[in-house]
PDB file of C-alpha atoms in Angstrom:
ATOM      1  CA  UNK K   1       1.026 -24.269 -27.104  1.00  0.00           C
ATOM      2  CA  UNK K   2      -0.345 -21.515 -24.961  1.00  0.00           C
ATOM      3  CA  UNK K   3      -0.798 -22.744 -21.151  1.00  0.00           C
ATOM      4  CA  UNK K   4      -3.914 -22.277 -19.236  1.00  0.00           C
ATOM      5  CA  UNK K   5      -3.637 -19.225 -17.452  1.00  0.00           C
ATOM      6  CA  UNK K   6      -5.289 -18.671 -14.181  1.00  0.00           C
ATOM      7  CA  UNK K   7      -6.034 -15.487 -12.464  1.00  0.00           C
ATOM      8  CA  UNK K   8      -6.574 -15.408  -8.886  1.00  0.00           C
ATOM      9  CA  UNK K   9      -9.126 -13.947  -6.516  1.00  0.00           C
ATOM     10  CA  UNK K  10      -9.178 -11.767  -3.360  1.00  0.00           C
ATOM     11  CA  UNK K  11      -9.212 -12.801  -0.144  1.00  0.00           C
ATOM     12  CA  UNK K  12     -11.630 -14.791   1.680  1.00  0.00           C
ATOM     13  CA  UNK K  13     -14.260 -15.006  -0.567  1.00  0.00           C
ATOM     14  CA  UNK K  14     -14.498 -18.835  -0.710  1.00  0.00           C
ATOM     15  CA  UNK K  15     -14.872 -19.179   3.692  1.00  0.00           C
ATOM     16  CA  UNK K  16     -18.083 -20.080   4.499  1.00  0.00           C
ATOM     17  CA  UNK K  17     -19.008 -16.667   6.601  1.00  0.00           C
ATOM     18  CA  UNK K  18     -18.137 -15.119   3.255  1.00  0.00           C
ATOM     19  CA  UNK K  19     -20.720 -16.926   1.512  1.00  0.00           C
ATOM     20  CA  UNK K  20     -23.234 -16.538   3.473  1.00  0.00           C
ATOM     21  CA  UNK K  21     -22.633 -12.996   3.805  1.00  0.00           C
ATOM     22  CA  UNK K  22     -23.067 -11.981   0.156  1.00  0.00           C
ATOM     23  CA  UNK K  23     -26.071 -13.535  -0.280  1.00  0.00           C
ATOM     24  CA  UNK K  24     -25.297 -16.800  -1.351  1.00  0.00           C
ATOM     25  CA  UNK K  25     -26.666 -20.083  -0.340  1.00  0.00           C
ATOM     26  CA  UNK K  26     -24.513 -23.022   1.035  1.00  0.00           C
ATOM     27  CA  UNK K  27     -25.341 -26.461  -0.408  1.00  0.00           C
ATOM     28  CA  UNK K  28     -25.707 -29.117   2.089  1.00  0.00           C
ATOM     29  CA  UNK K  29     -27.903 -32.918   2.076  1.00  0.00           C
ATOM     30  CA  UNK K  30     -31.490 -32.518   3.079  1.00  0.00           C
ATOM     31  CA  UNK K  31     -31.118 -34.087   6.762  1.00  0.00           C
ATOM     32  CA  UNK K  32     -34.301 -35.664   5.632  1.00  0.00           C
ATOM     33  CA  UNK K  33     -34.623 -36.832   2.070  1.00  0.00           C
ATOM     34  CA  UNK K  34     -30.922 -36.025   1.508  1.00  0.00           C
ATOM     35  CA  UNK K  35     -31.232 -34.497  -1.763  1.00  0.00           C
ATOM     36  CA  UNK K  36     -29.827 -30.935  -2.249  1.00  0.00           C
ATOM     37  CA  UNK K  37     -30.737 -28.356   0.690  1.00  0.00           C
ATOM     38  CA  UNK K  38     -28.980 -25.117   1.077  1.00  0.00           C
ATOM     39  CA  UNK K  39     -27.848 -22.531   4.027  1.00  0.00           C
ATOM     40  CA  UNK K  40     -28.789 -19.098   3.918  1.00  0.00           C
ATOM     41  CA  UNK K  41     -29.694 -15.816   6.739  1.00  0.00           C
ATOM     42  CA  UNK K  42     -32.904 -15.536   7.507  1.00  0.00           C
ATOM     43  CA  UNK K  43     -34.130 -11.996   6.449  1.00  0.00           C
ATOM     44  CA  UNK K  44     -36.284 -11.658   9.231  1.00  0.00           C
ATOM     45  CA  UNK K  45     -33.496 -12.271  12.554  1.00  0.00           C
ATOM     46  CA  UNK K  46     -30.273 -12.989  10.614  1.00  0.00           C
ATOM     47  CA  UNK K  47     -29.926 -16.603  12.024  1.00  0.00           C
ATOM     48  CA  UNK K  48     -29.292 -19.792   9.821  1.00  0.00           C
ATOM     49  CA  UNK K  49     -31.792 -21.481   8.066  1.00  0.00           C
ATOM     50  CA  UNK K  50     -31.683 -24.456   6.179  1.00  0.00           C
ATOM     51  CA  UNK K  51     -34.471 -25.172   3.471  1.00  0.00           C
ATOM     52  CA  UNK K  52     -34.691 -27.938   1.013  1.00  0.00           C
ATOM     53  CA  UNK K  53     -36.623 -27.369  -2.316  1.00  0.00           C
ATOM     54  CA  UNK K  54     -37.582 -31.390  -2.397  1.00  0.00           C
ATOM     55  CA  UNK K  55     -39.419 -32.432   0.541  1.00  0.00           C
ATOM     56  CA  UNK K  56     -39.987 -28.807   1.679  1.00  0.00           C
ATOM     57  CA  UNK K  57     -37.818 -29.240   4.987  1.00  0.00           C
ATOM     58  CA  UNK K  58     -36.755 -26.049   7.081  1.00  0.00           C
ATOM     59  CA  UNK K  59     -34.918 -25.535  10.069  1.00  0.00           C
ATOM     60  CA  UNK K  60     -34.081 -22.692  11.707  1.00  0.00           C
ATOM     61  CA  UNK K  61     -30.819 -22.109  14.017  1.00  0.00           C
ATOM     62  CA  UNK K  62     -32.358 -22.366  17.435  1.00  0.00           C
ATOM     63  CA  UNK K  63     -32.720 -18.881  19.572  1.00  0.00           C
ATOM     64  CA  UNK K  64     -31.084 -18.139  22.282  1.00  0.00           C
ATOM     65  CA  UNK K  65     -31.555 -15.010  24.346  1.00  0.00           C
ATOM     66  CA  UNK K  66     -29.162 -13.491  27.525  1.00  0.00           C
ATOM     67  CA  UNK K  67     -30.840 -11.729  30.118  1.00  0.00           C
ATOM     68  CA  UNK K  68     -29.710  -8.241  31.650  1.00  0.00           C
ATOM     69  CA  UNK K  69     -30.621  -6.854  35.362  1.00  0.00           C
ATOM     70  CA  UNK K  70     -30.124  -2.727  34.453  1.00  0.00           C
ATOM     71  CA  UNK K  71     -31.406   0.494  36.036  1.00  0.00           C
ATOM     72  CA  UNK K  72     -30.224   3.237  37.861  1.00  0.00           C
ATOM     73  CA  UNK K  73     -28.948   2.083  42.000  1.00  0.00           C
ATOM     74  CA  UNK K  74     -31.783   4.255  44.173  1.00  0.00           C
ATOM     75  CA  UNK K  75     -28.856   4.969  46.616  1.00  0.00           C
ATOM     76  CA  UNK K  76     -26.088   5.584  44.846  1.00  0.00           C
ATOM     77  CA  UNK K  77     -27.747   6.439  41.252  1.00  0.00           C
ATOM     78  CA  UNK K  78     -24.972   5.115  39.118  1.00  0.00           C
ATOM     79  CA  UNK K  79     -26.072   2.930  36.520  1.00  0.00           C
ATOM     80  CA  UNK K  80     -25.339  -1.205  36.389  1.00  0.00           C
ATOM     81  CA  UNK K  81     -26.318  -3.920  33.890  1.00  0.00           C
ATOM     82  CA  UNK K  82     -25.376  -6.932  35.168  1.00  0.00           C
ATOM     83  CA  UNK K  83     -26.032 -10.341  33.264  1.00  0.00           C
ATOM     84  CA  UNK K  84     -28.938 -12.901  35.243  1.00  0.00           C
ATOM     85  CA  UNK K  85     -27.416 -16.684  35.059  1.00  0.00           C
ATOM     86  CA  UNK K  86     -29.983 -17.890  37.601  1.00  0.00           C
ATOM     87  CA  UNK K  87     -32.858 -19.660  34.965  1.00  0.00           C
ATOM     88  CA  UNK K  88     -35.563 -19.118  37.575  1.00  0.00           C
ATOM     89  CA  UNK K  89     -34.717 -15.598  38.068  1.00  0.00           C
ATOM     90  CA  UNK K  90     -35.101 -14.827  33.748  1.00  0.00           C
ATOM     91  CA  UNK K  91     -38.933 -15.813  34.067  1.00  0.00           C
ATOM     92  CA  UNK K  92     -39.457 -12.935  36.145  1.00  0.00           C
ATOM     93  CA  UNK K  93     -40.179  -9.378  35.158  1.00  0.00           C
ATOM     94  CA  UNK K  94     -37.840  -8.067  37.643  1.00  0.00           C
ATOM     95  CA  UNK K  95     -35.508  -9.475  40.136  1.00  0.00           C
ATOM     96  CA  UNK K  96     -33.911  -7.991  43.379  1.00  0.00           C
ATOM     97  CA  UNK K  97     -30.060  -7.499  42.560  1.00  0.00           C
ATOM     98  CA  UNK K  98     -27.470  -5.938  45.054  1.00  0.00           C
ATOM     99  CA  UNK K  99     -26.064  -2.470  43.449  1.00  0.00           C
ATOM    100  CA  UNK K 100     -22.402  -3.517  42.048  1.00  0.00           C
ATOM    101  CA  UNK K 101     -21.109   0.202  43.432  1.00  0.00           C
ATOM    102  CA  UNK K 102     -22.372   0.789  46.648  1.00  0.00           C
ATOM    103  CA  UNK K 103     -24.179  -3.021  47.682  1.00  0.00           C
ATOM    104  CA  UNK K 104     -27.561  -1.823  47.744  1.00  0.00           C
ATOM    105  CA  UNK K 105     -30.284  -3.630  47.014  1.00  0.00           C
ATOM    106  CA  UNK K 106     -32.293  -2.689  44.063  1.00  0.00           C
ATOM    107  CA  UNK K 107     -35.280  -4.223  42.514  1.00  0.00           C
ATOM    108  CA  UNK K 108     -34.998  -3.760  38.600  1.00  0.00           C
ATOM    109  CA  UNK K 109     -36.438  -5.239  35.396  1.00  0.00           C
ATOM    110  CA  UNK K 110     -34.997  -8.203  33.700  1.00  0.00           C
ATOM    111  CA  UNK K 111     -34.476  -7.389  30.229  1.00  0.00           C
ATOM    112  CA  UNK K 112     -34.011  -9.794  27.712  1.00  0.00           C
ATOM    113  CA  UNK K 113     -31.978  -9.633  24.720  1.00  0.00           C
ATOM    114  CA  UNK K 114     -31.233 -12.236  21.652  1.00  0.00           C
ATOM    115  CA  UNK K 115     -27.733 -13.416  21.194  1.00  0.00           C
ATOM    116  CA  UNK K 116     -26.063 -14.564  18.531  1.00  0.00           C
ATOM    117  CA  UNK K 117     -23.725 -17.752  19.440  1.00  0.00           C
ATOM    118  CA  UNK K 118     -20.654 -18.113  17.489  1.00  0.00           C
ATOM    119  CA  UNK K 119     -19.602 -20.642  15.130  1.00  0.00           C
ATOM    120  CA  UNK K 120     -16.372 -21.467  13.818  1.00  0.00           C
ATOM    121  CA  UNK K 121     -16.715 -21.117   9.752  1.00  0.00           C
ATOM    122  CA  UNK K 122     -14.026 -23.744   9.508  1.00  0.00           C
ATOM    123  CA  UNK K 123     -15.412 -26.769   6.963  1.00  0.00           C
ATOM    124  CA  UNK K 124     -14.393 -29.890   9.158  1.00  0.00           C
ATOM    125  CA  UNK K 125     -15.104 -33.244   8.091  1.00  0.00           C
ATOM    126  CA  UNK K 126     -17.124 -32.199   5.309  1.00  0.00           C
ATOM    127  CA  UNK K 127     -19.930 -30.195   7.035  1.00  0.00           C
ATOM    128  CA  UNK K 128     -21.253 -27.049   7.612  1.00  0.00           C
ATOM    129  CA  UNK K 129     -20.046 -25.384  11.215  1.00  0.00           C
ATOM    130  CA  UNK K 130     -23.780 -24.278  11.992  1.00  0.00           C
ATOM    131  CA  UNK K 131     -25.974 -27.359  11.512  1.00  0.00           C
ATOM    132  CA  UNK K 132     -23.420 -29.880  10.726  1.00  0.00           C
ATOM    133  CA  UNK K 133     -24.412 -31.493   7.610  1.00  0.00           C
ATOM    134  CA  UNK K 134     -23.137 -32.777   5.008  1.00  0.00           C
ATOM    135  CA  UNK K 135     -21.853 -30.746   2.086  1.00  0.00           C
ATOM    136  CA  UNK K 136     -23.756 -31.475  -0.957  1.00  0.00           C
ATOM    137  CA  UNK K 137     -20.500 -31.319  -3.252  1.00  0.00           C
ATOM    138  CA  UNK K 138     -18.245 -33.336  -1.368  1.00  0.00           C
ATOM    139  CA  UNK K 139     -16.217 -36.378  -2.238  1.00  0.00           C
ATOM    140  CA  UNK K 140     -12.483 -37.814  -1.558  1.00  0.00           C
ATOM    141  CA  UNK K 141      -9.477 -38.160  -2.485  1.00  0.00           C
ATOM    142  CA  UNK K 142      -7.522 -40.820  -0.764  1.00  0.00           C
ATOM    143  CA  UNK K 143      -9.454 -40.523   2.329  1.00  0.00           C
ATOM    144  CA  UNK K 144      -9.263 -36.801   2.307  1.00  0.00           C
ATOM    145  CA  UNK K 145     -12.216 -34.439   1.672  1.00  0.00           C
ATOM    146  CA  UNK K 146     -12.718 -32.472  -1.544  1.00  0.00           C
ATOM    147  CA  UNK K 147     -15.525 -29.860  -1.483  1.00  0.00           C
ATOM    148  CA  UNK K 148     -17.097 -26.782  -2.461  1.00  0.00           C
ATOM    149  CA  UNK K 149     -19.500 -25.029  -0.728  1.00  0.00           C
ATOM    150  CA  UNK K 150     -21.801 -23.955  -3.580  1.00  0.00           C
ATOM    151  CA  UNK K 151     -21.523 -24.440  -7.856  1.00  0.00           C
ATOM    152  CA  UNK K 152     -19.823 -21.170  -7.771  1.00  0.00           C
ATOM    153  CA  UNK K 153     -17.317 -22.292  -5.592  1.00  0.00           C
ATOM    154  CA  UNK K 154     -16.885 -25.465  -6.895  1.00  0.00           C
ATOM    155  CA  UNK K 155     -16.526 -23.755 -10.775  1.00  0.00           C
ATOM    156  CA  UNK K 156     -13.904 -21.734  -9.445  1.00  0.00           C
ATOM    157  CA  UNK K 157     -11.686 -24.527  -7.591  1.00  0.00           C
ATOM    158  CA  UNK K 158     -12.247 -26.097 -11.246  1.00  0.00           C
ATOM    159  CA  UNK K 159     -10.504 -23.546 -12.952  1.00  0.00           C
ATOM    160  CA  UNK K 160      -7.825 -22.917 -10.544  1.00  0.00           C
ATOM    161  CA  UNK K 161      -7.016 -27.337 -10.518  1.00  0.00           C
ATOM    162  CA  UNK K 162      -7.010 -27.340 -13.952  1.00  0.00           C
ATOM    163  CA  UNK K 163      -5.091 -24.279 -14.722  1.00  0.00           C
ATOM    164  CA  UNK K 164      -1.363 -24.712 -15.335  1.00  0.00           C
ATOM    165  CA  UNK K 165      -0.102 -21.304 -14.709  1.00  0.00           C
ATOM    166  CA  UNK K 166      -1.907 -19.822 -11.645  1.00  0.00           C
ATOM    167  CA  UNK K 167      -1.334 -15.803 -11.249  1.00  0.00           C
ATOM    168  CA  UNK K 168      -1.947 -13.698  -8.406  1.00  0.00           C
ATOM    169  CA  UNK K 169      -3.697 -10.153  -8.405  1.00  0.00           C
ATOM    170  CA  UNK K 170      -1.229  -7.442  -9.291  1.00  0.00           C
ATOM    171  CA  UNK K 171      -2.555  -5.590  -6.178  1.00  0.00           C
ATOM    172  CA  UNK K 172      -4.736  -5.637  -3.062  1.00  0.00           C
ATOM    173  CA  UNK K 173      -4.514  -7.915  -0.330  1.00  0.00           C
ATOM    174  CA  UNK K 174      -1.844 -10.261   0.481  1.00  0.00           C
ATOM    175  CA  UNK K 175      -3.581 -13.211   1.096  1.00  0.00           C
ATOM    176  CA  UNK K 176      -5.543 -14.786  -2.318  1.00  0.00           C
ATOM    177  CA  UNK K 177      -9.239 -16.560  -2.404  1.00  0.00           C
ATOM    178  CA  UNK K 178      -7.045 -19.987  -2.807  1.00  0.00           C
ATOM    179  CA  UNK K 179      -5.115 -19.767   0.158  1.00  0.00           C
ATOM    180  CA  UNK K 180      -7.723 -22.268   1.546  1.00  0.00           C
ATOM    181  CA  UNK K 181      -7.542 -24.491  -0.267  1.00  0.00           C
ATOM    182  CA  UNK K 182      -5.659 -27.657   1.205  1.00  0.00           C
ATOM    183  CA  UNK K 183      -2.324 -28.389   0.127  1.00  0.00           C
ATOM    184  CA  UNK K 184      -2.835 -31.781  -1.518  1.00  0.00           C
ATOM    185  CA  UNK K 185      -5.175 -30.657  -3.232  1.00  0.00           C
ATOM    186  CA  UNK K 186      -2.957 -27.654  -4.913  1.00  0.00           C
ATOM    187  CA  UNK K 187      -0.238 -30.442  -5.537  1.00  0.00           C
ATOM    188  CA  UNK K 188       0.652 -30.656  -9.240  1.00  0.00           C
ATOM    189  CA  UNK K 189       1.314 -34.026  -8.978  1.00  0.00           C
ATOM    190  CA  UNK K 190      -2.764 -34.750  -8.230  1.00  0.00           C
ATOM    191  CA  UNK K 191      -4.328 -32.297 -10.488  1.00  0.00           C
ATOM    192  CA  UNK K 192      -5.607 -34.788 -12.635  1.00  0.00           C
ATOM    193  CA  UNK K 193      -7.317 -36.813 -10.076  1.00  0.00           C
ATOM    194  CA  UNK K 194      -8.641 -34.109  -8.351  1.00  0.00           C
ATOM    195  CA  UNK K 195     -10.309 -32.776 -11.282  1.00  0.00           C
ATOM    196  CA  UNK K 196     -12.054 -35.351 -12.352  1.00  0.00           C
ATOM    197  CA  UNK K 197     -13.486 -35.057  -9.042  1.00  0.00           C
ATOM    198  CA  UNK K 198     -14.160 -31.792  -9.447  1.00  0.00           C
ATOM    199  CA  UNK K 199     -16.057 -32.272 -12.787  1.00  0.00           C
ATOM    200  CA  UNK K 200     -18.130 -35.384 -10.972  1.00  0.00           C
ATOM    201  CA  UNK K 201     -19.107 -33.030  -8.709  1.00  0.00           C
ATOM    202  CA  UNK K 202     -20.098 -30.231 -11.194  1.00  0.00           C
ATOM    203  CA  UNK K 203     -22.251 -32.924 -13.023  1.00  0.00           C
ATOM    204  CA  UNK K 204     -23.787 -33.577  -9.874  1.00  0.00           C
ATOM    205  CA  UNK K 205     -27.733 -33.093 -10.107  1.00  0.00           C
ATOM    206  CA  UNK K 206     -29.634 -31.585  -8.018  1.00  0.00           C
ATOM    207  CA  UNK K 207     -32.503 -34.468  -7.638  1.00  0.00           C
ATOM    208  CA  UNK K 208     -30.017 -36.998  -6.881  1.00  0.00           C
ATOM    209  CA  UNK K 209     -30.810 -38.980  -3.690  1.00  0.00           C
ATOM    210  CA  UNK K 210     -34.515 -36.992  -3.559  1.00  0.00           C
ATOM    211  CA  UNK K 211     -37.575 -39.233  -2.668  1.00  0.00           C
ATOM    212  CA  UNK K 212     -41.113 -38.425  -3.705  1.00  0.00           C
ATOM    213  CA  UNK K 213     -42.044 -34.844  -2.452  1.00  0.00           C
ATOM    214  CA  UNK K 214     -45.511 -36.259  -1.288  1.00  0.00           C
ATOM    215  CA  UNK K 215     -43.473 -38.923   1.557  1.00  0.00           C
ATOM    216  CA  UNK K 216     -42.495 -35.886   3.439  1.00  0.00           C
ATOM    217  CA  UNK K 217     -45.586 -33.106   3.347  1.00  0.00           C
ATOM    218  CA  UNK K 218     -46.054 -33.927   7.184  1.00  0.00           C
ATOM    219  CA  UNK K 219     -43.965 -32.819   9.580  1.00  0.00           C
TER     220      UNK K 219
END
């Protein structure tokens, strides 16, 4: 009998900034009604939103914005840009600043520029790194998390449990999409288990834990 054959992917197409990245929405609980909500980039500023379909939640990653003292020193006329810290200082449209060259004292505009904080993309205890919810396909094993971040990823952890011979690409990069995946749950010796979890999960509805869209159209 022919053993299922499994083919491997690329890289780090399963992380969570790689997701996001190509498009793809992450699946989370609604914070609100619980049922399925999902992470995506806003189109407009590129931070994280999460929307749910169900009781029409959204919530945007909060901005945050550095502000710059920068001109030209009237003494010395070198240029400086020199971060503000001081928060009553930012609400001003310009700010006295001593010339980091020659000491001088300048008076300059504050500019003010969005930032993007970082996030780890690391999965930890079964939730997002940006708004830390729970994933919507997520279970356990013995205590131990088993998730996917979206159906695609969860189809593909599917087929590389339940595959008996697993093959690299011939070429490419060294590392493989499954090198994230935790070691017990590569084990041979839980493959069955951890499928049926697996196919739970895929049977997983979207609707499941929603409440009636009309509790939730104020807010």
């Amino acid at each position: 009998m022919e053993q299922k054959r499994f083919k491997d992917e690329y890289g780090y197409k399963y992380d969570f900034a790689a997701v996001i990245w190509r498009g793809e929405q992450v699946a989370v609980h609604c914070p609100r009604c619980q049922g399925q909500a999902s992470i995506s980039k806003s189109k407009e500023d590129c931070y994280y939103v999460v929307r749910c379909s169900h009781c029409y939640y959204t919530f945007q990653q909060p901005e945050s914005y550095k502000y710059y003292a920068r001109s030209v020193c009237s003494h010395c006329e070198r240029y400086f840009n020199i971060e503000i810290h001081d928060d009553r200082t930012v609400t001003h449209k310009h700010t006295n600043i001593h010339c980091p060259h020659c000491e001088t004292r300048n008076q300059v505009p504050v500019h003010r520029m969005q930032s993007r904080e970082w996030h780890t993309d690391v999965i930890q205890n079964g939730k997002d790194p940006i708004f830390q919810l729970q994933l919507y396909f997520l279970d356990y094993y013995r205590g131990k998390p088993v998730w996917a971040l979206n159906r695609i990823h969860l189809n593909y952890l599917l087929s590389y449990i339940s595959a008996e011979l697993r093959e690299k690409p011939s070429s490419g990069m060294m590392r493989t999409a499954s090198h994230s995946i935790p070691k017990y749950i590569k084990d041979a010796k839980n493959r069955q288990a951890i499928s049926k979890i697996l196919q739970k999960l895929q049977h997983k509805q979207a609707s499941e834990g929603e409440h009636s869209k009309h509790e939730y159209t104020n807010f």
